[in-house]
Coordinates of C-alpha atoms and ligand atoms in Angstrom, one line a residue:
M15 CA 12.8 39.0 2.2
Q16 CA 9.5 38.3 1.5
H17 CA 6.5 40.1 2.7
E18 CA 4.5 39.0 5.9
D19 CA 1.4 38.0 3.8
D20 CA 3.4 35.5 1.3
L21 CA 4.6 33.9 4.5
V22 CA 1.3 33.2 5.8
H23 CA 0.2 32.0 2.9
Q24 CA 2.8 29.8 2.3
N25 CA 2.7 27.8 5.0
L26 CA 5.3 24.6 5.0
M27 CA 3.1 21.8 4.8
S28 CA 4.2 18.0 5.9
L29 CA 2.8 15.5 4.9
Q30 CA 0.7 14.4 8.3
T31 CA -0.8 18.5 7.7
H32 CA -1.1 16.9 3.6
V33 CA -3.2 14.4 4.7
L34 CA -4.9 15.9 7.5
A35 CA -6.4 19.1 5.1
E36 CA -7.5 16.5 2.2
E37 CA -9.6 14.5 5.0
A38 CA -11.2 17.7 5.8
K39 CA -12.3 18.0 2.6
H40 CA -14.5 14.6 2.9
P41 CA -16.5 15.0 5.9
S42 CA -17.3 11.3 5.5
A43 CA -13.6 10.3 5.6
T44 CA -13.0 8.1 9.2
G45 CA -9.1 8.8 9.1
D46 CA -8.4 5.2 8.2
L47 CA -6.1 6.3 5.3
S48 CA -4.4 8.7 7.2
W49 CA -3.1 6.8 9.3
I50 CA -2.0 3.6 6.9
I51 CA -0.2 7.3 5.2
S52 CA 1.6 8.0 8.1
A53 CA 2.8 4.7 8.7
I54 CA 3.5 4.6 5.1
S55 CA 5.8 7.2 5.7
L56 CA 7.9 5.9 8.9
A57 CA 8.3 2.9 7.4
G58 CA 10.3 5.2 4.9
K59 CA 11.6 7.4 7.1
T60 CA 13.2 4.3 8.7
I61 CA 14.0 2.3 5.1
A62 CA 15.6 5.8 3.8
N63 CA 18.1 5.9 6.7
K64 CA 19.2 1.6 6.7
V65 CA 19.6 2.6 2.6
R66 CA 21.9 5.2 3.8
R67 CA 24.1 3.3 6.1
A68 CA 23.9 -0.1 4.5
R69 CA 27.9 -0.3 3.6
L70 CA 28.5 1.1 6.7
D71 CA 26.3 -1.4 8.7
D72 CA 27.8 -4.0 6.5
V73 CA 24.2 -4.8 4.6
L74 CA 24.6 -5.1 1.0
G75 CA 24.9 -8.5 -0.6
A76 CA 22.6 -11.6 -0.6
H77 CA 20.3 -12.9 2.5
G78 CA 21.1 -16.3 1.5
T79 CA 17.6 -17.0 0.5
E80 CA 14.8 -16.5 -2.6
N81 CA 11.6 -14.8 -3.0
V82 CA 8.7 -17.3 -4.2
Q83 CA 9.5 -16.2 -7.7
G84 CA 12.9 -17.8 -7.4
E85 CA 15.0 -14.8 -6.9
E86 CA 18.0 -14.0 -4.7
Q87 CA 16.5 -12.2 -1.7
L88 CA 19.5 -9.2 -0.6
K89 CA 19.8 -8.2 2.9
M90 CA 18.1 -5.0 2.1
D91 CA 15.3 -6.5 0.9
V92 CA 14.3 -8.8 3.9
I93 CA 15.7 -5.4 6.4
A94 CA 12.9 -3.2 4.5
N95 CA 10.1 -6.2 4.5
E96 CA 10.6 -6.2 7.8
I97 CA 10.4 -2.8 8.3
I98 CA 7.4 -2.2 6.6
M99 CA 5.5 -5.3 8.5
R100 CA 6.4 -3.4 11.6
C101 CA 5.3 -0.3 10.7
L102 CA 2.2 -1.2 9.7
G103 CA 1.5 -4.5 11.1
D104 CA -0.7 -3.1 13.9
R105 CA -2.6 -0.3 12.4
A106 CA -6.0 -0.8 13.0
S107 CA -7.2 -0.6 10.0
I108 CA -5.3 -2.8 7.5
A109 CA -6.9 -6.3 6.7
V110 CA -4.4 -7.6 4.3
L111 CA -0.4 -6.5 3.7
A112 CA 1.1 -8.6 0.4
S113 CA 4.6 -8.0 -0.2
E114 CA 7.1 -9.2 -3.2
E115 CA 9.0 -10.5 -0.8
D116 CA 6.4 -12.8 0.6
E117 CA 4.7 -15.8 -0.8
E118 CA 1.1 -15.1 0.4
P119 CA -0.6 -11.9 1.9
R120 CA -0.7 -11.8 4.9
I121 CA -4.7 -11.6 6.5
L122 CA -3.8 -9.2 9.5
R123 CA -7.7 -8.3 10.5
R124 CA -11.5 -9.5 8.6
S125 CA -13.3 -6.7 7.8
G126 CA -15.3 -7.4 11.1
D127 CA -12.5 -6.6 13.4
G128 CA -12.1 -3.2 11.6
G129 CA -10.2 -4.5 8.1
K130 CA -11.5 -2.2 6.0
Y131 CA -7.5 -1.7 3.3
C132 CA -5.5 -4.2 1.8
V133 CA -1.7 -2.5 1.4
L134 CA 0.6 -3.8 -1.0
F135 CA 4.0 -3.0 -1.2
D136 CA 7.2 -3.3 -3.1
P137 CA 9.7 -3.0 -0.3
L138 CA 13.1 -2.5 -1.9
D139 CA 12.6 -2.1 -5.5
G140 CA 15.8 -2.2 -7.4
S141 CA 17.7 -3.1 -4.8
S142 CA 20.3 -4.9 -6.7
N143 CA 21.4 -1.9 -7.9
L144 CA 22.4 -0.7 -4.2
D145 CA 26.0 -1.7 -3.8
S146 CA 26.5 0.5 -6.6
C147 CA 24.4 3.6 -4.5
V148 CA 21.8 4.2 -7.2
G149 CA 18.5 5.7 -6.1
V150 CA 15.7 2.5 -5.0
G151 CA 12.6 3.0 -3.9
T152 CA 9.2 1.4 -2.2
I153 CA 6.6 1.3 -3.9
F154 CA 2.8 1.4 -2.2
S155 CA -0.5 0.4 -3.4
V156 CA -4.0 0.9 -1.3
T157 CA -7.3 -1.0 -2.4
L158 CA -10.5 -1.2 -0.6
N159 CA -10.9 -4.9 1.8
D160 CA -13.3 -6.7 0.3
P161 CA -15.5 -8.3 2.9
E162 CA -17.3 -11.1 1.0
E163 CA -13.7 -12.9 0.2
A164 CA -11.8 -15.1 2.5
D165 CA -8.8 -15.8 0.4
G166 CA -5.7 -13.6 0.8
E167 CA -4.6 -13.7 -3.1
R168 CA -8.2 -13.5 -4.4
T169 CA -8.9 -10.3 -2.0
V170 CA -5.7 -8.8 -3.5
C171 CA -6.0 -9.6 -6.9
Q172 CA -8.4 -6.0 -7.7
A173 CA -7.9 -4.4 -10.9
G174 CA -5.9 -1.2 -10.2
T175 CA -9.1 0.9 -11.1
R176 CA -10.2 -0.1 -7.9
Q177 CA -6.7 2.0 -5.7
V178 CA -7.7 4.4 -3.6
A179 CA -4.2 5.4 -2.9
A180 CA -0.7 4.9 -4.3
G181 CA 2.7 6.4 -4.4
Y182 CA 6.2 5.5 -4.4
I183 CA 9.6 6.4 -2.0
L184 CA 12.7 7.2 -3.5
Y185 CA 15.9 7.0 -1.8
G186 CA 18.1 8.9 -4.0
S187 CA 20.2 11.9 -3.7
S188 CA 17.4 13.0 -1.5
T189 CA 14.4 11.5 -0.4
V190 CA 11.2 12.4 -2.2
M191 CA 7.8 11.0 -1.8
C192 CA 4.9 10.9 -4.7
L193 CA 1.7 10.4 -3.5
T194 CA -2.0 10.2 -4.9
T195 CA -4.9 9.5 -2.8
G196 CA -7.2 10.1 -6.0
D197 CA -7.0 13.7 -6.6
G198 CA -3.9 14.8 -8.5
V199 CA -0.3 13.5 -7.1
D200 CA 1.7 15.5 -4.7
M201 CA 5.4 15.5 -4.3
F202 CA 7.3 15.3 -1.1
V203 CA 10.8 15.4 0.6
L204 CA 12.1 14.4 3.3
D205 CA 14.0 16.7 5.8
Q206 CA 16.3 14.6 7.6
A207 CA 17.2 17.8 10.1
I208 CA 13.5 17.7 11.3
G209 CA 12.4 14.1 10.4
S210 CA 9.4 15.0 8.4
F211 CA 8.3 14.6 4.7
L212 CA 7.6 18.7 3.6
R213 CA 5.7 19.5 0.7
V214 CA 7.4 20.7 -2.5
R215 CA 4.8 20.4 -5.2
T216 CA 0.9 19.8 -5.6
K217 CA -1.2 18.4 -8.6
M218 CA 2.3 17.5 -10.5
R219 CA 1.9 17.3 -14.4
I220 CA 4.2 15.1 -16.6
P221 CA 4.8 17.0 -19.4
E222 CA 2.8 16.3 -22.6
K223 CA 5.4 14.6 -24.8
G224 CA 9.3 14.2 -23.5
T225 CA 12.3 12.8 -26.0
T226 CA 13.6 10.3 -23.5
Y227 CA 12.4 6.4 -23.6
S228 CA 13.5 4.5 -20.9
I229 CA 14.4 0.5 -21.6
N230 CA 16.8 -2.3 -20.9
E231 CA 18.0 -1.9 -25.0
A232 CA 20.3 -4.7 -24.3
N233 CA 16.7 -7.0 -24.7
A234 CA 15.7 -5.0 -28.2
E235 CA 16.4 -8.2 -30.1
T236 CA 14.5 -10.3 -27.7
F237 CA 11.3 -7.9 -27.8
P238 CA 7.8 -8.2 -30.0
E239 CA 8.6 -6.6 -33.6
G240 CA 6.7 -3.2 -32.5
Y241 CA 9.6 -2.4 -30.0
Q242 CA 11.7 -2.8 -32.5
N243 CA 10.3 -0.7 -34.8
Y244 CA 10.1 2.3 -32.5
L245 CA 13.1 1.7 -31.0
R246 CA 14.4 2.9 -34.7
F247 CA 12.2 5.4 -34.9
A248 CA 13.3 6.9 -31.8
H249 CA 17.4 6.5 -32.8
S250 CA 16.4 8.9 -36.2
S251 CA 14.2 11.1 -34.5
G252 CA 16.4 12.8 -31.8
Y253 CA 15.1 10.8 -29.2
T254 CA 17.6 10.1 -25.9
S255 CA 17.9 7.4 -24.3
R256 CA 18.2 7.1 -19.9
Y257 CA 17.8 3.7 -18.6
I258 CA 18.8 3.7 -14.4
G259 CA 17.9 0.1 -13.8
S260 CA 15.8 0.7 -10.9
M261 CA 11.6 1.5 -11.6
V262 CA 11.6 4.0 -9.1
S263 CA 14.1 6.2 -9.8
D264 CA 13.2 5.7 -14.1
V265 CA 9.5 6.4 -13.6
H266 CA 10.4 9.6 -11.2
R267 CA 12.3 11.1 -13.8
T268 CA 9.9 10.1 -16.3
L269 CA 7.4 12.3 -14.6
I270 CA 9.1 15.2 -13.7
R271 CA 10.9 15.1 -17.1
G272 CA 8.4 13.3 -19.6
G273 CA 8.9 11.4 -21.9
V274 CA 8.6 7.2 -21.9
F275 CA 9.2 4.1 -19.7
L276 CA 8.9 0.7 -21.0
Y277 CA 9.5 -2.6 -19.9
P278 CA 8.0 -4.9 -23.1
P279 CA 7.9 -8.9 -23.0
T280 CA 11.2 -10.7 -23.7
A281 CA 12.6 -14.0 -24.1
K282 CA 13.6 -14.4 -20.7
N283 CA 10.3 -12.8 -19.2
P284 CA 7.6 -13.2 -22.0
D285 CA 4.8 -11.2 -19.4
G286 CA 7.0 -8.6 -19.4
K287 CA 9.3 -8.5 -15.8
L288 CA 7.7 -6.2 -13.5
R289 CA 4.2 -7.2 -10.9
L290 CA 0.9 -6.0 -11.9
L291 CA 0.0 -5.5 -8.1
Y292 CA 2.3 -3.8 -6.6
E293 CA 4.8 -2.0 -8.7
A294 CA 2.9 -1.6 -12.5
N295 CA -0.7 -0.7 -11.2
P296 CA 0.4 2.4 -8.7
M297 CA 3.0 3.5 -10.9
A298 CA 0.1 3.5 -13.6
M299 CA -2.3 5.5 -11.1
L300 CA 0.4 8.2 -10.4
M301 CA 1.0 8.1 -14.1
E302 CA -2.7 9.0 -14.6
Q303 CA -3.3 11.6 -11.8
A304 CA -0.5 13.3 -13.0
G305 CA -2.0 13.4 -16.7
G306 CA 0.1 10.8 -18.1
E307 CA -0.9 7.0 -19.4
S308 CA 0.1 3.5 -18.9
F309 CA -0.7 0.7 -20.7
S310 CA 0.0 -3.2 -20.3
G311 CA -0.1 -4.8 -24.1
D312 CA -3.8 -3.2 -25.1
L313 CA -5.6 -2.4 -21.8
R314 CA -4.8 0.2 -19.8
T315 CA -2.7 -1.3 -17.2
M316 CA -5.2 -0.6 -14.3
E317 CA -7.9 -1.9 -16.5
V318 CA -5.8 -5.9 -16.2
Q319 CA -7.5 -8.1 -14.2
P320 CA -5.2 -10.2 -12.3
D321 CA -5.5 -13.7 -11.4
R322 CA -2.3 -13.7 -9.2
L323 CA -0.7 -12.2 -6.7
H324 CA 3.1 -12.3 -8.4
Q325 CA 1.7 -12.2 -12.0
R326 CA 4.0 -10.2 -14.2
V327 CA 3.2 -7.6 -16.9
P328 CA 4.6 -5.0 -19.6
V329 CA 4.9 -1.8 -18.9
L330 CA 4.2 1.1 -21.8
L331 CA 3.8 4.6 -19.4
G332 CA 4.6 8.7 -19.5
S333 CA 3.8 11.4 -21.4
P334 CA 0.5 10.6 -23.0
A335 CA 1.8 12.2 -27.0
E336 CA 4.7 9.5 -26.3
V337 CA 2.9 6.8 -24.9
A338 CA 0.7 7.2 -27.9
K339 CA 3.8 7.3 -30.4
V340 CA 4.8 3.6 -28.8
R341 CA 1.3 2.3 -29.4
E342 CA 1.2 3.0 -33.1
F343 CA 4.0 0.5 -33.2
I344 CA 3.4 -1.9 -31.5
Ligands
LIG423 P1 12.8 -5.8 -8.5 O1 11.7 -5.7 -8.0 O2 13.5 -6.9 -8.7 O3 13.5 -5.3 -8.0 O4 13.3 -5.6 -10.2 C1 12.6 -4.7 -10.5 C2 13.5 -4.2 -10.9 C3 12.6 -2.4 -11.6 O5 13.5 -1.6 -10.6 C4 13.8 -1.9 -13.2 O6 13.1 -1.5 -13.8 C5 13.8 -3.8 -13.1 O7 14.0 -4.7 -12.3 C6 15.0 -3.9 -14.2 O8 15.1 -4.9 -14.9 P2 16.8 -5.0 -16.1 O9 17.8 -4.9 -14.8 O10 15.9 -6.9 -16.2 O11 16.5 -4.2 -17.2
LIG424 MG1 10.4 -4.4 -7.7

């Protein structure tokens, strides 16, 4: 039995309570960001439910359309995108919503009408793995709206250093949210029975080192030479390889266990495959807030100045010592 004092001081903390407590630390906070995180949490719970039921509800497989990047859209990509639009579209402080699945950002309201934030997201990253029941996820990034900028795409093209919040929801063997609002990374697990995300870890730290590398090694022959040399080093230095092919799952494992995750330039994707604004930047903010690092080429990922919504970048992220090791080679 736990001592009664322990029970008082080890309160169950829901995401909602956590966000309110964080807000209370900043007397000038208006609560707008808390409303957005609460909408993201509702979207996450709704998508988690759809993901679990996808085969039963016969919504696996192609939707019959392509997104702006020429990629086949799956029924679940479209469903997850719609859920996010329905959960976030009505939040008074959101100026612009931008999604991997939409060609253009949607302007919801101007700053004169209270539009204070932009929210960018990948509704269901790794969705091509859904039919094999692999973990997939929603990735999100929140930035401030620029009241001077009328164009939606230019508004959202902000460097990652300007993010005010970022995170992901992983629909895996459990549903997990990792969130940062710029003061460390906290982790929440969805308790299905009560319908709440409950905090399970605060101020997470990625291990300084970790001998796991995560990369689609089938592309190795078309990686720039430095990556090939790094892989030869890893092969002969006792490293192990783990690659799920679903970024949220691969990054989550990297955050928990340490190591590196990489998506380098390839012959097929000379700029890398992952999208800067709603995949690489939010993951970079989480990594840095947990004591890790993220680079895209020579630059910190979050210092890359975007010039278009669906821009791709190479990604190298993870434990600081391991990221440094890769950088010695590339
Ligand atoms: P998606 O946004 O179309 O789902 O693609 C992104 C996914 C990532 O989750 C994953 O890291 C990567 O694509 C895997 O790509 P590949 O199959 O080329 O290794
Ligand atoms: Mg994606």
